[in-house]
Coordinates of C-alpha atoms in Angstrom, one line a residue:
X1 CA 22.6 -30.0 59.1
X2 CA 22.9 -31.7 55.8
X3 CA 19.6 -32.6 53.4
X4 CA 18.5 -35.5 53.6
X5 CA 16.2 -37.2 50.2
X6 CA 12.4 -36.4 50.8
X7 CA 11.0 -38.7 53.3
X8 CA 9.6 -42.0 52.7
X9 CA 6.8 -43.3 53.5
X10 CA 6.6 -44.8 57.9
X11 CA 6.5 -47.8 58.1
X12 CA 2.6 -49.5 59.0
X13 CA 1.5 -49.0 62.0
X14 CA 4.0 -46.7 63.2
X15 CA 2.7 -44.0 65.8
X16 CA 3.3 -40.2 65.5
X17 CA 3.1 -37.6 68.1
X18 CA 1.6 -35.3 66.1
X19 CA -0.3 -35.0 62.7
X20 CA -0.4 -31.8 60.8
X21 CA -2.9 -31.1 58.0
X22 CA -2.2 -28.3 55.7
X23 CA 1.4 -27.4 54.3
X24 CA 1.4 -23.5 54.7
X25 CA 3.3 -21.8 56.0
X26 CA 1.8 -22.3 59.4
X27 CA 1.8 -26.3 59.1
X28 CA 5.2 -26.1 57.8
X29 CA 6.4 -23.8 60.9
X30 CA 4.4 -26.0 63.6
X31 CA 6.0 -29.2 61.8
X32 CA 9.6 -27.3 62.2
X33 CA 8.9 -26.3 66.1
X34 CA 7.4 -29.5 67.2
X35 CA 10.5 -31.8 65.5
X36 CA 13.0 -29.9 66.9
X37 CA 11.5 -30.5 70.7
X38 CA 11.9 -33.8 69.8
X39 CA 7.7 -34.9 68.4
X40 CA 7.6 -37.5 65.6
X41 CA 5.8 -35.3 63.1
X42 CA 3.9 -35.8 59.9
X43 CA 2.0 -33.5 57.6
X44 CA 0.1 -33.6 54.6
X45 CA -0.5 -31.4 51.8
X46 CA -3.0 -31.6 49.5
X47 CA -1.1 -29.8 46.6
X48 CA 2.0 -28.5 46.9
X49 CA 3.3 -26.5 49.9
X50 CA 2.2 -23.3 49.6
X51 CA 0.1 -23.4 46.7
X52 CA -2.4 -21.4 48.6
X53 CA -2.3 -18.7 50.6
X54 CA 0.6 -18.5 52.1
X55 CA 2.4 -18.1 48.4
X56 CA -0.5 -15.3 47.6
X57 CA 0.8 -12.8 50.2
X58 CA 2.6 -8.9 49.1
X59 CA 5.5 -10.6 49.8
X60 CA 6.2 -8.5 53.2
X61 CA 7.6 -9.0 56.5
X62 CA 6.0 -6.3 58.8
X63 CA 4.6 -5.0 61.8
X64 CA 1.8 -3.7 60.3
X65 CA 1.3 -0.1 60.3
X66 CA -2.4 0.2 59.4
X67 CA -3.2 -2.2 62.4
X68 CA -2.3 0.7 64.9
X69 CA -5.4 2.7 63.7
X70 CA -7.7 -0.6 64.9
X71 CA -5.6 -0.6 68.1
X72 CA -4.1 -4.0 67.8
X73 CA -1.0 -2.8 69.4
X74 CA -0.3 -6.5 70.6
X75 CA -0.1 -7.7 67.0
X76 CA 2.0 -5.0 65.9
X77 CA 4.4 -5.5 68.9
X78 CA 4.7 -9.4 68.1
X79 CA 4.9 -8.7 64.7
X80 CA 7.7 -6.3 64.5
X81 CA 9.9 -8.9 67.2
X82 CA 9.1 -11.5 64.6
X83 CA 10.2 -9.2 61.7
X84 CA 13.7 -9.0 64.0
X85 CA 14.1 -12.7 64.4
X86 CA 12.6 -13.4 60.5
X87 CA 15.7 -10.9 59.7
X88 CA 18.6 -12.8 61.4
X89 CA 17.5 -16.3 60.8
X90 CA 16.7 -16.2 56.7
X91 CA 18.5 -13.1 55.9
X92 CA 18.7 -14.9 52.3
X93 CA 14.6 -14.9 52.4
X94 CA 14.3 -11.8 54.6
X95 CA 15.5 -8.3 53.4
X96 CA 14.8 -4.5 54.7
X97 CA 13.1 -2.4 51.8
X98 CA 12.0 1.3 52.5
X99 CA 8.9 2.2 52.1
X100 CA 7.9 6.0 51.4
X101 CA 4.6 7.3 51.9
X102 CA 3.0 10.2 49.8
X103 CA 0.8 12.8 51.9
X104 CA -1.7 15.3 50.6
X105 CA -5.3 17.0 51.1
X106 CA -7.9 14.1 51.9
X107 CA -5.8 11.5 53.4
X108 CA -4.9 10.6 57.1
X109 CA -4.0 13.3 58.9
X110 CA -0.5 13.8 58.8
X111 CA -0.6 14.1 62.8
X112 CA -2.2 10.5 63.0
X113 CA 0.8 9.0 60.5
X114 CA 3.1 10.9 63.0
X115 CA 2.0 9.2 66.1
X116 CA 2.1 5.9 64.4
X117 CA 5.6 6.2 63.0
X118 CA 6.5 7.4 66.1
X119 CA 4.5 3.6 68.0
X120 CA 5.5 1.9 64.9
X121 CA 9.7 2.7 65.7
X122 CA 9.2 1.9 69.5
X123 CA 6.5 -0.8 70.3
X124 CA 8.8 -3.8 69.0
X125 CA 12.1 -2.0 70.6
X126 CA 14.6 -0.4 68.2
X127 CA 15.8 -2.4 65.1
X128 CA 19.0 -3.8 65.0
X129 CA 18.9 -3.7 61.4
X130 CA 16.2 -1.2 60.1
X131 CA 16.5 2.6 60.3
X132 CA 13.6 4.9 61.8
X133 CA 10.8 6.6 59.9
X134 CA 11.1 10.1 59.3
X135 CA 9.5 13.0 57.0
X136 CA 10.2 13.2 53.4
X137 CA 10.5 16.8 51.3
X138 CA 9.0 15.4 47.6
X139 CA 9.3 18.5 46.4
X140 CA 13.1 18.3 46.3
X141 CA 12.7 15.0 44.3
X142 CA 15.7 13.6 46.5
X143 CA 13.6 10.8 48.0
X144 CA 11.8 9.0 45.1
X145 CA 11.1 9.4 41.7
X146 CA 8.1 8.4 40.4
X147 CA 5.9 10.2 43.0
X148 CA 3.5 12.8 41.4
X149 CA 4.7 16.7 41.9
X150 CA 1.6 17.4 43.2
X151 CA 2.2 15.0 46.5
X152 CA 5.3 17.4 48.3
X153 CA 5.4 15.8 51.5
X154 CA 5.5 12.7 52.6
X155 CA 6.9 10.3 55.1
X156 CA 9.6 7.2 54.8
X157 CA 10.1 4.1 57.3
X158 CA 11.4 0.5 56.7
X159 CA 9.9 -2.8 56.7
X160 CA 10.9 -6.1 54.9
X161 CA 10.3 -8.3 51.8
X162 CA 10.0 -11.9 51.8
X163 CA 10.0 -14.8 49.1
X164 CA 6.8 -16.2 51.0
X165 CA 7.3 -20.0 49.1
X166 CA 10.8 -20.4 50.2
X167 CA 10.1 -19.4 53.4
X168 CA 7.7 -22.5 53.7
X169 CA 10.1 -24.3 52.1
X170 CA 12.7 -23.5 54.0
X171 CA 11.0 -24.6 57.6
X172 CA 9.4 -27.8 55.7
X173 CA 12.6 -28.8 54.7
X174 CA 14.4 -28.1 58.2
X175 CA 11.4 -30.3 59.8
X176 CA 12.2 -33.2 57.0
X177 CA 15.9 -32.8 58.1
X178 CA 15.0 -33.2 61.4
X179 CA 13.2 -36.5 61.1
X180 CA 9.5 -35.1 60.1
X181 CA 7.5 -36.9 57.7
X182 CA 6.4 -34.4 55.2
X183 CA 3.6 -35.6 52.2
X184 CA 2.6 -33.5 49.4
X185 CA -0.1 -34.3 47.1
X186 CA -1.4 -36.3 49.8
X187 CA -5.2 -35.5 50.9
X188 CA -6.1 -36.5 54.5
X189 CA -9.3 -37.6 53.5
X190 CA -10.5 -38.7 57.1
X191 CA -9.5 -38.8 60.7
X192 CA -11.3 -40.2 63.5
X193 CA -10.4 -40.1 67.6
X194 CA -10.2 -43.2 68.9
X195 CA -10.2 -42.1 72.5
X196 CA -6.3 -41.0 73.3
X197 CA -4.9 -41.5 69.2
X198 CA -6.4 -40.1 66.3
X199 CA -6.6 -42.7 63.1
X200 CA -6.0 -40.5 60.5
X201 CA -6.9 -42.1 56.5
X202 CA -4.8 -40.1 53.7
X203 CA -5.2 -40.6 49.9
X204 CA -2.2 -39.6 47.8
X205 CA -3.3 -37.8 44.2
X206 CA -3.2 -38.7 41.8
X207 CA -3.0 -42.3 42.3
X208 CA -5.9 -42.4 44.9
X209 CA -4.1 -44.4 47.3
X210 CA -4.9 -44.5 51.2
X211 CA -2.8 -45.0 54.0
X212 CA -3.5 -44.8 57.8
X213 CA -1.6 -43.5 60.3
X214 CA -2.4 -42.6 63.9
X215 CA -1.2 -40.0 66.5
X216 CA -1.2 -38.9 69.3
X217 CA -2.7 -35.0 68.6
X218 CA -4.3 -33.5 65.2
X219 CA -3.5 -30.3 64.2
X220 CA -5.4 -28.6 61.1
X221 CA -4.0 -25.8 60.0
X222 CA -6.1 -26.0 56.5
X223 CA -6.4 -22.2 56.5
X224 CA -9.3 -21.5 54.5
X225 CA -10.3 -24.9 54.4
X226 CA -9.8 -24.8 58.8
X227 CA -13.5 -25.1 59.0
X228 CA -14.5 -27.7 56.3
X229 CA -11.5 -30.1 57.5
X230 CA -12.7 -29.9 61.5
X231 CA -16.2 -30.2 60.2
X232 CA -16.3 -32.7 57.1
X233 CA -13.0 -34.7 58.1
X234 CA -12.5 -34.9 61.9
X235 CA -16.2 -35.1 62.3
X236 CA -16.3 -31.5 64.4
X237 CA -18.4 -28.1 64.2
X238 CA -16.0 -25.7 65.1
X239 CA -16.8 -22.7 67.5
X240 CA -15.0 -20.1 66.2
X241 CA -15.7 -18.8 62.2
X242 CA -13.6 -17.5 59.8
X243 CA -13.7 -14.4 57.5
X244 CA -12.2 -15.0 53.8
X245 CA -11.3 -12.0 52.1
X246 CA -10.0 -12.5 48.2
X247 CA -6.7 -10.6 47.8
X248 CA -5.1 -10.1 44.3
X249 CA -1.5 -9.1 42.8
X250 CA -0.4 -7.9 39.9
X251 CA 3.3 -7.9 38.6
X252 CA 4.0 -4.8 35.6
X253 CA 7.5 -3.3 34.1
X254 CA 8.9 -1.5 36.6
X255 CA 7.2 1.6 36.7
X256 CA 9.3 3.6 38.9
X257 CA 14.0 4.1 39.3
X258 CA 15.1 3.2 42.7
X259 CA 14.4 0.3 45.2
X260 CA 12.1 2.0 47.6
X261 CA 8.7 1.0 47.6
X262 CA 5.4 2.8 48.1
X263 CA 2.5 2.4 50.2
X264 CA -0.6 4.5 48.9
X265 CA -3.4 6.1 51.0
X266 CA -5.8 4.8 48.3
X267 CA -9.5 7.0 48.3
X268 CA -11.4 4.5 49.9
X269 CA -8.8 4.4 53.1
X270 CA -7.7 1.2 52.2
X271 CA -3.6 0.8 51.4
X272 CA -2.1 -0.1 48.3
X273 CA 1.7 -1.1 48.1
X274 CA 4.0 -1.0 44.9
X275 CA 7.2 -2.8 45.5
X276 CA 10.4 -3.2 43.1
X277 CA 10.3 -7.2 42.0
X278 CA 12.5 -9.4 40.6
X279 CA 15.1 -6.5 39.6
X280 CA 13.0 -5.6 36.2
X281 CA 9.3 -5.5 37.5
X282 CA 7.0 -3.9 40.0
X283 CA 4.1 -6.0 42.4
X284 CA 1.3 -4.1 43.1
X285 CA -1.7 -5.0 45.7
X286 CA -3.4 -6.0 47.2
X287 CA -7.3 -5.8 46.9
X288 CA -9.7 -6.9 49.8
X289 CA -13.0 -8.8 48.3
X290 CA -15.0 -10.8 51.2
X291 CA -16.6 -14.2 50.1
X292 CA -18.3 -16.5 51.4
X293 CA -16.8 -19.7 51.1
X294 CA -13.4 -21.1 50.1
X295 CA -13.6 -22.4 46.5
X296 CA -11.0 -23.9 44.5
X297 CA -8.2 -21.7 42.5
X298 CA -9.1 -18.1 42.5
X299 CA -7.8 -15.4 40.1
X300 CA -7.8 -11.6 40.0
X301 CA -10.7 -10.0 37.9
X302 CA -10.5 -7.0 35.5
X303 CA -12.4 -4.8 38.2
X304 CA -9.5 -5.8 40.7
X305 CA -7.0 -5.1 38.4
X306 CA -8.5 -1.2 37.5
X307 CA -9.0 -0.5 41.1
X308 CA -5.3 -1.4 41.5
X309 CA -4.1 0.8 38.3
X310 CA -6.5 3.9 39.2
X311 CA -5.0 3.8 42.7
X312 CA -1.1 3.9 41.3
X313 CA -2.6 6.4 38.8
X314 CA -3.5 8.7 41.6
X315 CA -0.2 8.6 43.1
X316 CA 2.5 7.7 40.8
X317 CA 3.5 9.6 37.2
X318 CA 3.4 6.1 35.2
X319 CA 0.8 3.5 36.4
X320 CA 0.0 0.7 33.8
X321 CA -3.1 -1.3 32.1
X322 CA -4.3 -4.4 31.8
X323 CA -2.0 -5.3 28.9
X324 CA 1.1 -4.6 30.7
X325 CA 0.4 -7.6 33.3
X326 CA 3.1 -9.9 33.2
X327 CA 1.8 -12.1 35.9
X328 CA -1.0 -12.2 38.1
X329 CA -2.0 -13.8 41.3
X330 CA -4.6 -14.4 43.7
X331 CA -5.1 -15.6 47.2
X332 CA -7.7 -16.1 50.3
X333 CA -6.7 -14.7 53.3
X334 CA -8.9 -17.1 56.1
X335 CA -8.9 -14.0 58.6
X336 CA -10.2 -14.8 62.5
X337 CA -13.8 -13.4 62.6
X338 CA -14.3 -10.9 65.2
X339 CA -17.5 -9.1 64.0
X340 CA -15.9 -6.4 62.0
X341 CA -18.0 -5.0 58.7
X342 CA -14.7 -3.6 57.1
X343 CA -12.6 -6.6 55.4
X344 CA -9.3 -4.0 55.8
X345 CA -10.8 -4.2 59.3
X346 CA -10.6 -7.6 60.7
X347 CA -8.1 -8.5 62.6
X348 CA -5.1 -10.2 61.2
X349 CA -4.2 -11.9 64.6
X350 CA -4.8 -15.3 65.3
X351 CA -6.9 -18.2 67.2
X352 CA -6.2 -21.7 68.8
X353 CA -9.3 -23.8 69.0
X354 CA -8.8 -26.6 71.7
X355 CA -10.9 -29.9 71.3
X356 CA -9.5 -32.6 73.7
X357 CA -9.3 -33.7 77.4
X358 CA -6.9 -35.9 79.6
X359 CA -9.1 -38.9 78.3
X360 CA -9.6 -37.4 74.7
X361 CA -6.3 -36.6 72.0
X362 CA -6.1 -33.1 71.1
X363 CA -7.5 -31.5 68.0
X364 CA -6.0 -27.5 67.0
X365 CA -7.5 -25.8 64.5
X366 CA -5.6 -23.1 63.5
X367 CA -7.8 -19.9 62.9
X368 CA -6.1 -16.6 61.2
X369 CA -2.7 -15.7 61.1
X370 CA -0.1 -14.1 58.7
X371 CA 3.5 -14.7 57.3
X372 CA 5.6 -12.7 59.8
X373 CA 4.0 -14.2 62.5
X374 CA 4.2 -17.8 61.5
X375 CA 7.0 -18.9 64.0
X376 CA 5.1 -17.7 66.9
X377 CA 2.2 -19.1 66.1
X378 CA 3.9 -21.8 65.9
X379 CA 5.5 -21.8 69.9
X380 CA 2.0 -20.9 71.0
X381 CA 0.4 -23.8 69.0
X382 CA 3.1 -26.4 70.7
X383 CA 2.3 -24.1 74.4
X384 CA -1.4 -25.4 74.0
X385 CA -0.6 -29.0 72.9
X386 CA 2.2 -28.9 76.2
X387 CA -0.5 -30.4 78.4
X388 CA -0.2 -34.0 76.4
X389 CA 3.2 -34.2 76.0
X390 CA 4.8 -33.4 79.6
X391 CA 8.6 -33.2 79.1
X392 CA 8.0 -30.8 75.6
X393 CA 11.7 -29.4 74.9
X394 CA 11.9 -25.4 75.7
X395 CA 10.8 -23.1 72.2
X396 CA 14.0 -22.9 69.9
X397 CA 13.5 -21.3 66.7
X398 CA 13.6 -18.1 67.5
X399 CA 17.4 -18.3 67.7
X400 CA 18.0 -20.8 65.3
X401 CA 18.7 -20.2 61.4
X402 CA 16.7 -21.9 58.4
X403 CA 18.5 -24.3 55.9
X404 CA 20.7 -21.2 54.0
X405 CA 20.5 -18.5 57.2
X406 CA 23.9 -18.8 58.3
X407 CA 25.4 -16.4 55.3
X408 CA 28.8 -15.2 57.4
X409 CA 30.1 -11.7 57.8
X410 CA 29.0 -9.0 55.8
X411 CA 25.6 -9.9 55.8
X412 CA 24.0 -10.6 52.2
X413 CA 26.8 -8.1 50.8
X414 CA 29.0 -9.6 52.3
X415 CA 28.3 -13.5 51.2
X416 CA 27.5 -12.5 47.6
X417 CA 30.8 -11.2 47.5
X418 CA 32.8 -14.5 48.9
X419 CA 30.3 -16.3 46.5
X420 CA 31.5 -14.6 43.6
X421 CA 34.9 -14.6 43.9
X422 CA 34.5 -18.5 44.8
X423 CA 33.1 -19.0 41.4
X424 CA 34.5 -17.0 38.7
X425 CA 33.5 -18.8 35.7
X426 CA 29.7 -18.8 36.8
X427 CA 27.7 -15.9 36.0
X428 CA 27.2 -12.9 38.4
X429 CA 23.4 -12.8 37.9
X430 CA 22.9 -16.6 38.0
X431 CA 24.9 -16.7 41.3
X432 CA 23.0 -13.6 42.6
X433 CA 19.3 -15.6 41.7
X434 CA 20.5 -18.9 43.7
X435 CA 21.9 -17.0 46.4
X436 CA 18.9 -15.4 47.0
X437 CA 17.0 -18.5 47.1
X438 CA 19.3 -20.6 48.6
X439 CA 21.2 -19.0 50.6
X440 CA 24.8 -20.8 52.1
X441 CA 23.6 -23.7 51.2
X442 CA 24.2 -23.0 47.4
X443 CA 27.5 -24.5 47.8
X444 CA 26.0 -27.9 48.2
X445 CA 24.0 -27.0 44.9
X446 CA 27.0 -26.1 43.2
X447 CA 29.7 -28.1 43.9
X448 CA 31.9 -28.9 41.3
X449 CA 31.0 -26.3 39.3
X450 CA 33.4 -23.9 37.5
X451 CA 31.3 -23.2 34.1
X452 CA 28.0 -23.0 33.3
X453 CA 27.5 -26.2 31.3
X454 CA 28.3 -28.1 34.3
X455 CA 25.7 -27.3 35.5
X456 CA 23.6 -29.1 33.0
X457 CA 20.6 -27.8 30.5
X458 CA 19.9 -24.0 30.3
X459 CA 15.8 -23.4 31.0
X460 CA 16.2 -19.6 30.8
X461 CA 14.9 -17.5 33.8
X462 CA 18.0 -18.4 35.6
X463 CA 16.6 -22.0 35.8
X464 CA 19.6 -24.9 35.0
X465 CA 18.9 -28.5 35.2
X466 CA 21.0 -29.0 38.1
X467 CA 18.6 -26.6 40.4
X468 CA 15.9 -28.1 38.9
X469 CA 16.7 -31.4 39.8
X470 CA 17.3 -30.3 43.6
X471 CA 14.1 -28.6 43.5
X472 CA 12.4 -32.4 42.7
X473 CA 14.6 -34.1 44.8
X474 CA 14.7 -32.2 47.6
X475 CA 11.7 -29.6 47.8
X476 CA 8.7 -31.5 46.9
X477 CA 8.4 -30.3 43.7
X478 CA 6.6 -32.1 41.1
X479 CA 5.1 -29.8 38.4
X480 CA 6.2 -26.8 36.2
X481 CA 4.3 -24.2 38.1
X482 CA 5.9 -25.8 41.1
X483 CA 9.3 -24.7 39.9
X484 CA 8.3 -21.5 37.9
X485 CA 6.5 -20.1 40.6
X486 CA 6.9 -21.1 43.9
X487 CA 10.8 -22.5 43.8
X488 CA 11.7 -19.6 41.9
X489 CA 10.0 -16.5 40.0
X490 CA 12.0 -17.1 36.9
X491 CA 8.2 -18.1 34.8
X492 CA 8.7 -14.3 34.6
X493 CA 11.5 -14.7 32.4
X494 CA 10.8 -17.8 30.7
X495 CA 9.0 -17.6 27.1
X496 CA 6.4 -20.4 26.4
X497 CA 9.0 -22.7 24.7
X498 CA 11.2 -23.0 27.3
X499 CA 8.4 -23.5 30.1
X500 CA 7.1 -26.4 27.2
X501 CA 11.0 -27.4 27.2
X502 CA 11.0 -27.7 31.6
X503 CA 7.5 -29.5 31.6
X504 CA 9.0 -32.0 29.1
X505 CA 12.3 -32.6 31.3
X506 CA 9.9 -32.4 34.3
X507 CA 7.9 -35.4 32.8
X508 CA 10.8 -37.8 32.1
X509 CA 13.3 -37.0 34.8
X510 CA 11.2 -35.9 37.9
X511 CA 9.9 -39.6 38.7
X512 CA 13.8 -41.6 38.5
X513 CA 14.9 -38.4 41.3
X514 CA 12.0 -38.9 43.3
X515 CA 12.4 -42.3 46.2
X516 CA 10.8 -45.1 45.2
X517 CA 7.2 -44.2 47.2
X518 CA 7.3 -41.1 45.9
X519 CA 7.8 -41.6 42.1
X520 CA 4.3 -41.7 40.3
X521 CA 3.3 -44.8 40.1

């Protein structure tokens, strides 16, 4: 399907079927789902699209290993189904990375890891893609460096990475091309039922300006903020309650050879991962912190950041310090409250909360949830809004690739290859960075092409003027740490003169590429 401009605005008084708040990755995937069975959609972001949690994540695609010990074997079965699918539809996004797991006195028993490999491999059928898990000899150093000598056995299974921001992207995007209306910046600052449509009052930022829209069904999918939007904006107390639980990342030098990752049995039984990023640099997290209410941006503390060095230093022969953090990042995971003490213990699952009647338009609020199981929530969001739109097309998604899926033969070997030898005079490593964030539709992006100064001004990172410009024009974004950060990683490349150089280019180009009620005004 080709891209079409970012959306403008509906025209006054136009109706929509349904009206998402919140442009996560849950929003996002709900807006995908419910276009494609053929809704008139329309969200709104107050920032950008994932600026919150769902860009604060370990990057992973998984089933969830740890969630066997709490018995949550339906998650883990959904989740390593959805890993499947997540694999085959955005195999540019979506990429298998082994995962090795040191074992010694004081940990789980080894017993215990061996029954849950042994669920983990069979509860969501065997992979297409991902080999089994099976025992590791350390002490023959053939399966890892970087492990210390004193950890001789271990254990090794596969999950997946994921760039979390392009994956909303991607599925807000695929909803835009597919007639949704997607808003960032753009507040809903008010919505109230009026009996069988909701009147919903939005204010874009920073211009203050309101518009109204109405539709059909409301769905707030806020994530932190689920409770304060169904309370201070629709005007409802919700039933259910949420857990928040701070997690924070850190990104160092690579502190290991090879591209397996880790996952540590940290002292207190919680789990640490340490995963190669961005070819030069190792992420490491996350930490678990409860709070009690969502504030604004958070960011990882010097405690957070010890706990996460002591518990590489426990495992790994090189673990790093505070003044080897590159980059750093924070999140709140908005986790379903089901009574549990433990943080590490609350369910990751998730919850629809229903408010509406035959007489009455629907309001779902969107309770818990987590990256690999987006698209699914997503079906079983549109399964409880099927009662007020009879004649809902059947679920689609899960066989249906996002903008850049459809890579060919080969897999991504195999289209880096073709896309190499289609352009000779590019760079290898610039081609490899917009492959992996584009996918097959970097062709679009590159046409024309045959050296790099057709494709305009040089930002460093792997950053040219030509994807920045598509960024603007066709993925919402507006500011530099909308590019830098969530577009791309390549801020961890980029020295502070080139960043000032993109924020510069950003502030006289960005409003001519933007339509005309989008541009800042």
């Amino acid at each position: 399907m080709s891209e079409s401009p970012l959306n403008q605005a509906a025209p006054s008084g136009d109706i929509f079927d349904l009206f998402i708040i919140g442009g996560g990755v849950n929003g996002a995937g709900i807006a995908r789902d419910a276009t494609g069975r053929g809704l008139k959609v329309a969200l709104a972001e107050r920032h950008d699209l994932a600026s919150g949690t769902s860009s604060a994540s370990s990057k992973l695609v998984h089933g969830g290993l740890r969630y066997l010990e709490h018995y949550e074997f339906r998650l883990v079965r959904e989740s390593l189904a959805e890993r499947e699918r997540l694999l085959a539809i955005a195999p540019h996004l979506v990429r298998p990375l082994r995962f090795l797991m040191p074992h010694g006195p004081g940990l789980r028993p080894a017993w215990q890891i061996r029954l849950g490999l042994f669920l983990y491999d069979r509860l969501g059928g065997r992979s297409a893609q991902l080999p089994g898990s099976h025992l590791v000899d350390f002490a023959r150093r053939e399966a890892g460096t970087g492990v210390k000598r004193q950890f001789r056995k271990g254990f090794s299974y596969f999950d997946c990475r994921v760039d979390d921001a392009r994956l909303v992207i991607a599925n807000a995007r695929d909803a835009a091309d597919r007639g949704a209306l997607v808003m960032t910046r753009t507040a809903v600052v008010a919505a109230r039922r009026q009996r069988k449509n909701w009147l919903v009052t939005t204010e874009e930022q920073p211009t203050g300006a309101r518009r109204d829209f109405r539709a059909r069904a409301l769905v707030n999918a806020a994530g932190p903020w689920v409770a304060a939007v169904a309370e201070h904006v629709a005007g409802m107390a919700p039933r259910d309650h949420l857990r928040l639980v701070k997690g924070s990342h850190v990104v160092v030098p690579r502190l290991y050879e090879g591209e397996h990752a880790f996952i540590l049995q940290n002292a207190d039984r919680r789990i640490i991962f340490v995963i190669p990023y961005e070819e030069r640099f190792s992420l490491v997290g996350t930490t678990e912190i409860a709070i009690d209410r969502a504030p604004g941006p958070v960011a990882i503390s010097r405690e957070e950041t010890r706990y996460l060095a002591d518990a590489v230093g426990a495992f790994l022969d090189r673990s790093f310090t505070e003044s080897d953090v590159v980059w750093s990042y924070a999140g709140i995971r908005p986790l379903y409250d089901d009574g549990k003490s433990d943080p590490s213990a609350v369910t990751r699952d998730y919850v629809f909360e229903v408010d509406g009647s035959t007489e009455a338009a629907p309001l779902i609020s969107v309770f818990g949830g987590k990256v690999t199981t987006y698209r699914r929530l997503a079906e079983h969001a549109l399964e409880k809004l099927a009662p007020w739109f009879p004649g809902l097309k059947a679920p689609w998604t899960a066989g249906t690739a996002l903008p850049g899926g459809k890579i060919g033969e080969g897999g991504v070997p195999g289209f880096l290859a073709r896309l190499l030898a289609a352009y000779p005079g590019l760079p290898a490593d610039l081609l490899r960075h917009l492959a992996s964030r584009h996918g097959a539709t970097v062709h679009a992006l590159l046409e024309g092409a045959r050296v790099p100064s057709d494709l305009g001004a040089d930002f460093g990172g792997g950053l040219t003027e030509r994807e920045v410009a598509h960024f603007v024009r066709q993925e919402w974004a507006r500011t530099v740490d909308d590019v830098i950060w969530r577009r791309s990683k390549a801020g961890l490349a980029m020295s502070a003169e080139q960043i000032a150089a993109l924020e510069r280019w950003l502030h006289q180009h960005a409003g001519a590429l933007l339509p005309a009620t989008l541009a800042p005004r």
